[in-house]
Coordinates of C-alpha atoms in Angstrom, one line a residue:
X13 CA 38.2 117.5 -69.7
X14 CA 39.8 115.0 -67.3
X15 CA 42.4 116.1 -64.8
X16 CA 45.5 114.3 -63.6
X17 CA 43.7 113.6 -60.4
X18 CA 41.3 111.4 -62.2
X19 CA 38.2 113.1 -60.7
X20 CA 36.0 112.8 -63.8
X21 CA 34.6 109.6 -65.4
X22 CA 37.1 107.5 -67.3
X23 CA 37.0 107.6 -71.1
X24 CA 35.8 104.6 -73.1
X25 CA 39.4 103.7 -74.2
X26 CA 40.5 103.7 -70.6
X27 CA 37.6 101.5 -69.6
X28 CA 38.4 99.1 -72.5
X29 CA 42.0 98.8 -71.5
X30 CA 41.1 98.3 -67.8
X31 CA 38.7 95.5 -68.8
X32 CA 41.3 93.9 -71.0
X33 CA 43.8 93.9 -68.1
X34 CA 41.2 92.5 -65.7
X35 CA 40.3 89.7 -68.1
X36 CA 44.0 88.9 -68.5
X37 CA 44.7 88.7 -64.7
X38 CA 41.5 86.7 -64.2
X39 CA 42.5 84.2 -66.9
X40 CA 45.9 83.8 -65.3
X41 CA 44.3 83.2 -61.9
X42 CA 41.6 80.8 -63.2
X43 CA 44.2 78.7 -65.0
X44 CA 46.6 78.8 -62.1
X45 CA 45.4 75.9 -59.9
X46 CA 45.8 73.3 -62.6
X47 CA 49.3 74.6 -63.4
X48 CA 50.7 74.4 -59.9
X49 CA 48.7 71.3 -58.7
X50 CA 51.5 69.1 -57.4
X51 CA 49.3 67.0 -55.1
X52 CA 50.2 69.0 -51.9
X53 CA 48.4 72.3 -52.1
X54 CA 44.8 72.0 -53.3
X55 CA 43.5 75.5 -53.9
X56 CA 40.1 76.7 -52.8
X57 CA 38.8 76.6 -56.4
X58 CA 39.8 74.6 -59.4
X59 CA 38.8 75.2 -63.0
X60 CA 39.6 72.7 -65.7
X61 CA 39.9 74.2 -69.2
X62 CA 39.5 72.5 -72.5
X63 CA 42.6 70.8 -73.8
X64 CA 43.9 69.7 -70.4
X65 CA 47.2 71.1 -69.2
X66 CA 48.1 72.4 -72.6
X67 CA 44.9 74.4 -72.8
X68 CA 45.5 75.8 -69.2
X69 CA 49.0 76.7 -70.1
X70 CA 47.9 78.5 -73.2
X71 CA 45.2 80.3 -71.3
X72 CA 47.7 81.5 -68.7
X73 CA 50.1 82.9 -71.3
X74 CA 47.2 84.5 -73.1
X75 CA 46.2 86.2 -69.9
X76 CA 49.7 87.4 -69.3
X77 CA 49.9 88.8 -72.8
X78 CA 46.5 90.5 -72.4
X79 CA 47.6 92.1 -69.1
X80 CA 50.9 93.3 -70.7
X81 CA 49.1 94.8 -73.7
X82 CA 46.5 96.6 -71.5
X83 CA 49.3 98.0 -69.4
X84 CA 51.3 99.2 -72.4
X85 CA 48.1 100.7 -73.8
X86 CA 47.5 102.7 -70.7
X87 CA 51.1 103.9 -70.8
X88 CA 50.7 105.3 -74.3
X89 CA 47.5 107.1 -73.3
X90 CA 49.3 108.7 -70.4
X91 CA 52.1 109.9 -72.6
X92 CA 49.9 111.2 -75.3
X93 CA 46.9 112.7 -73.5
X94 CA 47.7 112.7 -69.8
X95 CA 44.9 110.3 -69.1
X96 CA 43.9 108.4 -67.0
X97 CA 44.7 110.2 -63.7
X98 CA 46.4 108.8 -60.7
X99 CA 43.2 108.0 -58.8
X100 CA 41.8 106.1 -61.8
X101 CA 45.0 104.2 -62.0
X102 CA 44.5 103.1 -58.4
X103 CA 41.1 101.8 -59.2
X104 CA 42.4 99.9 -62.2
X105 CA 45.3 98.5 -60.2
X106 CA 42.8 97.2 -57.5
X107 CA 40.7 95.5 -60.2
X108 CA 43.8 93.9 -61.8
X109 CA 45.1 92.7 -58.4
X110 CA 41.9 91.2 -57.2
X111 CA 41.9 87.9 -59.2
X112 CA 45.6 87.4 -58.6
X113 CA 45.3 88.1 -54.9
X114 CA 42.7 85.4 -54.5
X115 CA 44.4 82.8 -56.7
X116 CA 47.2 80.3 -56.0
X117 CA 50.8 81.2 -55.7
X118 CA 52.1 81.4 -59.3
X119 CA 55.6 81.9 -60.8
X120 CA 57.2 80.9 -57.5
X121 CA 56.6 78.7 -54.5
X122 CA 58.6 81.0 -52.2
X123 CA 55.6 81.9 -50.1
X124 CA 55.5 78.3 -48.8
X125 CA 59.1 78.7 -47.7
X126 CA 58.0 81.8 -45.8
X127 CA 55.3 79.9 -44.0
X128 CA 57.6 77.0 -43.3
X129 CA 60.3 79.3 -41.8
X130 CA 57.6 81.1 -39.9
X131 CA 56.3 77.8 -38.4
X132 CA 59.9 77.0 -37.3
X133 CA 60.1 80.3 -35.5
X134 CA 56.6 79.8 -34.0
X135 CA 57.6 76.4 -32.6
X136 CA 60.6 77.9 -30.8
X137 CA 63.4 77.2 -33.2
X138 CA 65.5 79.6 -35.3
X139 CA 64.9 79.7 -39.0
X140 CA 68.4 81.1 -39.4
X141 CA 69.9 77.9 -37.9
X142 CA 67.3 75.3 -38.8
X143 CA 66.0 74.6 -42.4
X144 CA 62.4 73.7 -43.3
X145 CA 63.4 70.0 -43.3
X146 CA 63.2 70.2 -39.5
X147 CA 59.4 70.4 -39.8
X148 CA 59.3 66.6 -40.6
X149 CA 60.2 66.1 -36.9
X150 CA 58.0 68.9 -35.6
X151 CA 54.6 67.5 -36.8
X152 CA 54.2 69.9 -39.8
X153 CA 55.0 67.6 -42.7
X154 CA 52.3 69.1 -44.8
X155 CA 54.1 72.5 -44.7
X156 CA 57.4 70.9 -45.6
X157 CA 55.9 69.1 -48.6
X158 CA 54.7 72.4 -50.0
X159 CA 58.2 73.8 -50.0
X160 CA 60.3 73.3 -53.1
X161 CA 62.7 70.4 -52.6
X162 CA 65.5 72.7 -53.7
X163 CA 65.0 74.9 -50.6
X164 CA 64.1 72.3 -47.9
X165 CA 67.6 72.3 -46.5
X166 CA 68.3 76.0 -46.8
X167 CA 68.1 78.4 -43.8
X168 CA 66.2 81.7 -44.0
X169 CA 67.8 84.7 -45.8
X170 CA 65.0 87.1 -44.7
X171 CA 64.8 89.8 -42.1
X172 CA 63.4 89.2 -38.5
X173 CA 60.4 91.5 -38.8
X174 CA 59.1 89.6 -41.9
X175 CA 59.7 86.1 -40.3
X176 CA 58.1 87.3 -37.0
X177 CA 54.9 88.1 -39.0
X178 CA 55.2 84.9 -40.9
X179 CA 55.4 83.0 -37.6
X180 CA 52.3 84.7 -36.4
X181 CA 50.4 83.8 -39.6
X182 CA 51.6 80.2 -39.7
X183 CA 50.9 79.7 -36.0
X184 CA 47.5 81.3 -35.9
X185 CA 46.3 79.4 -39.0
X186 CA 47.9 76.2 -37.8
X187 CA 49.8 75.8 -41.0
X188 CA 46.8 76.0 -43.3
X189 CA 48.4 76.5 -46.7
X190 CA 45.6 78.2 -48.6
X191 CA 44.7 80.6 -45.8
X192 CA 48.4 81.2 -45.2
X193 CA 49.0 82.2 -48.8
X194 CA 46.0 84.5 -48.8
X195 CA 47.1 86.3 -45.5
X196 CA 50.7 86.6 -46.6
X197 CA 49.5 88.3 -49.7
X198 CA 48.0 91.0 -47.6
X199 CA 51.6 92.0 -46.7
X200 CA 52.5 92.3 -50.3
X201 CA 49.4 94.3 -51.1
X202 CA 50.3 96.6 -48.3
X203 CA 53.7 97.1 -49.9
X204 CA 52.0 97.9 -53.2
X205 CA 49.6 100.3 -51.4
X206 CA 52.6 102.1 -49.9
X207 CA 54.0 102.5 -53.4
X208 CA 50.7 103.8 -54.7
X209 CA 50.5 106.4 -51.9
X210 CA 54.1 107.6 -51.8
X211 CA 55.2 107.3 -55.5
X212 CA 53.2 110.3 -56.7
X213 CA 54.7 112.4 -54.0
X214 CA 58.1 111.2 -54.8
X215 CA 57.6 111.9 -58.5
X216 CA 56.5 115.5 -57.8
X217 CA 59.5 116.1 -55.6
X218 CA 61.8 115.1 -58.5
X219 CA 59.8 117.0 -61.2
X220 CA 58.4 113.8 -62.8
X221 CA 54.9 112.7 -63.7
X222 CA 53.0 111.2 -60.7
X223 CA 50.6 109.2 -62.9
X224 CA 53.4 107.6 -65.0
X225 CA 55.3 106.7 -61.9
X226 CA 52.2 105.0 -60.5
X227 CA 51.6 103.2 -63.8
X228 CA 55.3 102.0 -64.1
X229 CA 55.3 100.4 -60.6
X230 CA 51.8 99.7 -59.2
X231 CA 50.2 98.4 -62.4
X232 CA 53.2 96.8 -64.2
X233 CA 53.1 93.1 -65.0
X234 CA 56.3 92.7 -63.0
X235 CA 54.5 93.9 -59.8
X236 CA 51.2 92.1 -60.4
X237 CA 52.6 88.7 -61.6
X238 CA 56.0 88.5 -59.9
X239 CA 55.1 90.2 -56.6
X240 CA 51.3 89.9 -56.0
X241 CA 50.6 86.6 -57.7
X242 CA 53.8 85.0 -56.5
X243 CA 53.5 86.5 -53.0
X244 CA 57.1 87.7 -52.8
X245 CA 58.1 89.8 -49.8
X246 CA 60.0 92.2 -52.0
X247 CA 56.8 94.1 -52.4
X248 CA 56.7 94.9 -48.7
X249 CA 60.4 95.8 -48.7
X250 CA 60.0 98.1 -51.7
X251 CA 56.9 99.8 -50.3
X252 CA 58.6 100.7 -47.0
X253 CA 61.8 101.8 -48.9
X254 CA 59.8 104.1 -51.3
X255 CA 58.0 105.6 -48.3
X256 CA 61.3 106.2 -46.5
X257 CA 63.0 107.8 -49.5
X258 CA 59.9 110.0 -50.2
X259 CA 59.9 111.3 -46.6
X260 CA 63.7 112.0 -46.8
X261 CA 63.1 113.9 -50.1
X262 CA 60.4 115.9 -48.2
X263 CA 63.1 116.9 -45.6
X264 CA 62.0 114.4 -42.9
X265 CA 65.2 112.4 -42.8
X266 CA 64.8 110.7 -39.4
X267 CA 61.4 109.2 -40.3
X268 CA 62.7 108.3 -43.8
X269 CA 65.8 106.5 -42.4
X270 CA 63.6 104.7 -39.8
X271 CA 61.3 103.3 -42.6
X272 CA 64.3 102.3 -44.7
X273 CA 65.8 100.5 -41.7
X274 CA 62.4 98.8 -41.2
X275 CA 62.5 97.7 -44.8
X276 CA 65.9 96.1 -44.2
X277 CA 64.3 93.9 -41.5
X278 CA 62.1 92.5 -44.2
X279 CA 64.9 92.0 -46.7
X280 CA 68.5 93.2 -46.3
X281 CA 69.1 95.1 -49.6
X282 CA 67.1 98.0 -48.3
X283 CA 70.0 98.7 -46.0
X284 CA 71.6 100.4 -49.0
X285 CA 68.9 103.0 -48.9
X286 CA 69.6 103.8 -45.3
X287 CA 73.2 104.8 -46.1
X288 CA 72.2 106.9 -49.2
X289 CA 69.3 108.6 -47.4
X290 CA 71.5 109.4 -44.4
X291 CA 74.4 110.9 -46.4
X292 CA 72.2 112.8 -48.9
X293 CA 70.2 114.3 -46.1
X294 CA 73.3 115.3 -44.2
X295 CA 74.7 117.1 -47.3
X296 CA 71.4 118.9 -47.8
X297 CA 71.5 120.1 -44.2
X298 CA 75.0 121.3 -44.6
X299 CA 74.1 123.1 -47.9
X300 CA 71.3 124.9 -46.2
X301 CA 73.8 127.5 -45.0
X302 CA 74.3 126.0 -41.6
X303 CA 77.6 124.1 -41.4
X304 CA 79.4 120.9 -42.3
X305 CA 79.2 120.0 -38.6
X306 CA 75.4 120.2 -38.7
X307 CA 75.4 117.9 -41.7
X308 CA 77.7 115.5 -40.0
X309 CA 75.5 115.5 -36.9
X310 CA 72.5 114.6 -39.0
X311 CA 74.4 111.7 -40.7
X312 CA 75.5 110.4 -37.3
X313 CA 72.0 110.9 -35.8
X314 CA 70.1 109.1 -38.6
X315 CA 72.7 106.3 -38.6
X316 CA 72.2 105.8 -34.9
X317 CA 68.5 105.8 -35.4
X318 CA 68.8 103.1 -38.1
X319 CA 71.0 101.0 -35.9
X320 CA 68.5 101.4 -33.0
X321 CA 65.6 100.2 -35.3
X322 CA 67.6 97.2 -36.4
X323 CA 68.6 96.3 -32.8
X324 CA 65.1 96.8 -31.5
X325 CA 63.4 94.7 -34.1
X326 CA 66.1 92.0 -33.7
X327 CA 65.5 92.0 -29.9
X328 CA 61.7 92.1 -30.0
X329 CA 61.4 89.3 -32.5
X330 CA 64.0 87.2 -30.7
X331 CA 66.2 86.9 -33.8
X332 CA 69.3 88.5 -32.2
X333 CA 72.1 89.1 -34.6
X334 CA 71.7 85.7 -36.3
X335 CA 69.9 87.1 -39.3
X336 CA 72.8 89.3 -40.4
X337 CA 74.9 86.4 -41.6
X338 CA 76.7 85.1 -44.6
X339 CA 73.7 82.9 -45.5
X340 CA 71.8 86.0 -46.5
X341 CA 74.2 86.4 -49.4
X342 CA 74.9 82.7 -50.0
X343 CA 71.3 81.5 -50.4
X344 CA 70.6 83.3 -53.8
X345 CA 73.9 81.8 -55.1
X346 CA 72.5 78.3 -54.9
X347 CA 70.6 79.0 -58.1
X348 CA 72.2 79.2 -61.5
X349 CA 70.2 81.2 -64.0
X350 CA 71.1 81.7 -67.7
X351 CA 70.0 85.3 -67.5
X352 CA 72.4 86.1 -64.7
X353 CA 75.4 87.8 -66.4
X354 CA 78.1 86.1 -64.4
X355 CA 76.4 82.7 -65.0
X356 CA 75.9 83.3 -68.7
X357 CA 79.6 84.3 -69.2
X358 CA 81.0 81.5 -67.0
X359 CA 78.9 78.8 -68.7
X360 CA 79.8 80.1 -72.1
X361 CA 83.5 80.4 -71.4
X362 CA 83.5 77.0 -69.7
X363 CA 81.9 75.4 -72.7
X364 CA 84.4 76.9 -75.1
X365 CA 87.4 75.8 -72.9
X366 CA 85.8 72.3 -72.6
X367 CA 85.5 72.1 -76.4
X368 CA 89.2 73.0 -76.6
X369 CA 90.1 70.1 -74.4
X370 CA 90.6 72.0 -71.1
X371 CA 88.9 70.6 -68.0
X372 CA 87.7 73.7 -66.3
X373 CA 84.7 73.9 -64.1
X374 CA 82.3 76.6 -65.2
X375 CA 81.1 76.9 -61.7
X376 CA 84.6 77.8 -60.6
X377 CA 84.7 80.5 -63.3
X378 CA 81.3 81.7 -62.1
X379 CA 82.5 81.9 -58.5
X380 CA 85.5 84.0 -59.5
X381 CA 83.4 86.3 -61.7
X382 CA 80.9 86.6 -58.9
X383 CA 83.6 87.7 -56.4
X384 CA 84.9 90.3 -59.0
X385 CA 81.3 91.6 -59.6
X386 CA 80.7 91.9 -55.9
X387 CA 83.9 93.9 -55.5
X388 CA 83.1 96.1 -58.5
X389 CA 79.6 96.7 -57.1
X390 CA 81.0 97.7 -53.7
X391 CA 83.4 100.2 -55.3
X392 CA 80.6 101.6 -57.4
X393 CA 78.5 102.0 -54.3
X394 CA 81.2 103.9 -52.5
X395 CA 81.7 106.2 -55.4
X396 CA 78.0 106.9 -55.7
X397 CA 77.7 107.4 -52.0
X398 CA 80.6 109.8 -52.0
X399 CA 78.8 112.0 -54.6
X400 CA 75.2 111.6 -53.7
X401 CA 73.1 114.7 -53.0
X402 CA 69.4 114.9 -52.2
X403 CA 68.8 116.1 -55.8
X404 CA 70.6 113.0 -57.2
X405 CA 69.4 110.5 -54.5
X406 CA 66.8 108.8 -56.6
X407 CA 69.0 108.1 -59.7
X408 CA 72.0 107.1 -57.7
X409 CA 70.2 104.7 -55.3
X410 CA 68.1 103.2 -58.1
X411 CA 71.2 102.7 -60.3
X412 CA 73.1 100.9 -57.5
X413 CA 70.2 98.7 -56.6
X414 CA 69.8 97.6 -60.3
X415 CA 73.6 96.9 -60.5
X416 CA 73.3 94.9 -57.3
X417 CA 70.7 92.7 -59.0
X418 CA 72.5 92.4 -62.3
X419 CA 75.9 91.7 -60.7
X420 CA 74.4 89.4 -58.1
X421 CA 74.4 85.6 -58.0
X422 CA 70.8 85.1 -59.2
X423 CA 69.0 87.7 -61.4
X424 CA 65.4 86.8 -60.6
X425 CA 63.0 89.2 -62.5
X426 CA 61.2 90.4 -59.3
X427 CA 64.6 91.7 -57.9
X428 CA 64.5 94.5 -60.4
X429 CA 61.5 96.0 -58.5
X430 CA 64.1 97.2 -55.9
X431 CA 65.6 99.8 -58.2
X432 CA 62.7 100.3 -60.7
X433 CA 60.4 101.5 -57.9
X434 CA 62.7 104.5 -57.5
X435 CA 63.6 104.9 -61.2
X436 CA 60.0 105.2 -62.0
X437 CA 59.9 108.6 -60.3
X438 CA 62.6 110.0 -62.5
X439 CA 61.8 112.0 -65.7
X440 CA 64.2 110.3 -68.0
X441 CA 63.1 106.7 -67.4
X442 CA 59.4 107.7 -67.6
X443 CA 59.9 108.6 -71.3
X444 CA 61.6 105.3 -72.2
X445 CA 59.4 103.0 -74.2
X446 CA 62.2 100.4 -74.1
X447 CA 61.9 100.2 -70.3
X448 CA 58.2 99.6 -70.6
X449 CA 58.6 96.9 -73.2
X450 CA 61.2 95.2 -71.0
X451 CA 58.9 95.2 -68.0
X452 CA 56.1 93.7 -70.1
X453 CA 58.5 91.0 -71.5
X454 CA 60.5 90.1 -68.4
X455 CA 57.6 88.3 -66.7
X456 CA 57.8 85.6 -69.4
X457 CA 61.2 84.5 -68.1
X458 CA 59.5 82.4 -65.4
X459 CA 56.7 79.9 -66.2
X460 CA 53.5 80.0 -64.1
X461 CA 54.7 76.9 -62.2
X462 CA 57.8 78.7 -61.1
X463 CA 60.3 77.0 -63.4
X464 CA 62.7 79.3 -65.3
X465 CA 61.9 79.4 -69.0
X466 CA 65.6 79.5 -70.0
X467 CA 67.7 76.5 -69.0
X468 CA 71.4 77.2 -68.1
X469 CA 72.6 75.7 -71.5
X470 CA 71.0 78.7 -73.3
X471 CA 73.7 80.9 -71.7
X472 CA 75.5 81.5 -75.0
X473 CA 72.4 82.8 -76.6
X474 CA 71.6 85.0 -73.6
X475 CA 75.1 86.4 -73.6
X476 CA 74.9 87.2 -77.3
X477 CA 71.6 89.0 -76.6
X478 CA 73.3 91.0 -73.9
X479 CA 76.1 92.0 -76.2
X480 CA 73.6 93.0 -78.9
X481 CA 71.6 95.0 -76.4
X482 CA 74.7 96.8 -75.1
X483 CA 75.7 97.7 -78.7
X484 CA 72.2 99.0 -79.5
X485 CA 72.2 101.1 -76.3
X486 CA 75.7 102.5 -77.1
X487 CA 74.6 103.4 -80.6
X488 CA 71.5 105.1 -79.3
X489 CA 73.5 107.0 -76.8
X490 CA 76.0 108.2 -79.5
X491 CA 73.1 109.2 -81.8
X492 CA 71.4 111.1 -78.9
X493 CA 74.7 112.9 -78.2
X494 CA 75.1 113.9 -81.8
X495 CA 71.6 115.3 -81.9
X496 CA 72.2 117.3 -78.8
X497 CA 75.4 118.6 -80.2
X498 CA 73.6 119.5 -83.5
X499 CA 70.9 121.4 -81.6
X500 CA 73.5 123.3 -79.6
X501 CA 75.3 124.2 -82.7
X502 CA 72.1 125.5 -84.4
X503 CA 71.3 127.6 -81.4
X504 CA 74.9 129.0 -81.4
X505 CA 74.6 129.9 -85.1
X506 CA 71.3 131.6 -84.4
X507 CA 72.8 134.0 -81.9
X508 CA 73.5 137.4 -83.6
X509 CA 77.2 138.2 -84.0
X510 CA 78.8 141.3 -82.6
X511 CA 76.7 141.4 -79.4
X512 CA 78.0 142.2 -76.0

């Protein structure tokens, strides 16, 4: 019999699913060079498949589907038999990651922006003031050509620690694009490794299943394709944040807050975790029978530590306070995605008004809706922060991070990793097959070449889909409430009368 620790040999079904997922990730990686070959970045290998670009595109999607099916199959085995164990899942994750880690940057070209911004910093300029277009005058035209034209005139929205590392990579490798992508991927793999190490501990603290938490995050198509293959720095931010929240749940609040603050110097949204961890830990200290004053001292102490980490990293990297600017929030707003709720609603309303003969800019509507969504998110954050306890930290923080993504200016799929990395350690979401199906499907929103699959003019269809989904979830919640009420009534009738 196999244990959750995965000490015994894997069963044939687990091996078959592991092999299917490996073949899927390998197929995506092998087809990748042809799909992102834009005459600038020549990958270290190139495989031409039958049928030309159509055949390579079909192979890539076939690989994505195989990876998703293998992942869903592992999830079903976990739910039904408790197998495979956590350690076996680590081995499977490593096998699935390997082809993608060695392949070209897929589903996004952001990693080239990281290298370009790093080179700007390496050459003594500020990526928070100077956009990648400056590289044309600094003798690094090949790096600029690799950056998407859409982002060549945009300053960096990332934290100073991440850009400091990107500067070291770009400088030491002299702007080599292939080597730069491979080394930058090590950072994202380190973030995924942090999740693999800390998520089981976090799940145990919250009474959830460690293996399912690992499966939901470390092996999910969202993590493998949108974080590892794409090379997004969200993986490193999430890994540090998960480690920090875990340590806070284990009653080591100062170390937990320090790691969350460090995550914020990779990408700013992790700063939300600093506030929630500090307040929840302070309330836990006060509830231990000491005093409200002891809890307040802990909140102030952890807040001071977080500020010290931010100031120290800003000073040591030479970024100063420039990275905490409006551009951090404005940069995502340059993209208009049909799946972003505010964009879908604004485009749909604008089209209806235009058909009615009214000249109204849908982008103006989008801006107003975005401001309202930002205000609503801030209010929700304050309400959740006011009520957060260590026992509710995971759910509250995960919910807020997911709302931040949904209400934000651009709802890129990989942003959902922020909240899902914590939600995966909660018992309720672990039982949700709908969540698993969504994670397997969401990766198809972005094509392997980084182009969004749904153009903005599909907004009405997307909005209709959101309304149908909301109705289905509401109906499911009502049905679940009725069932719970029925069970409670049955138990009440089963109690003998006349007792007490």
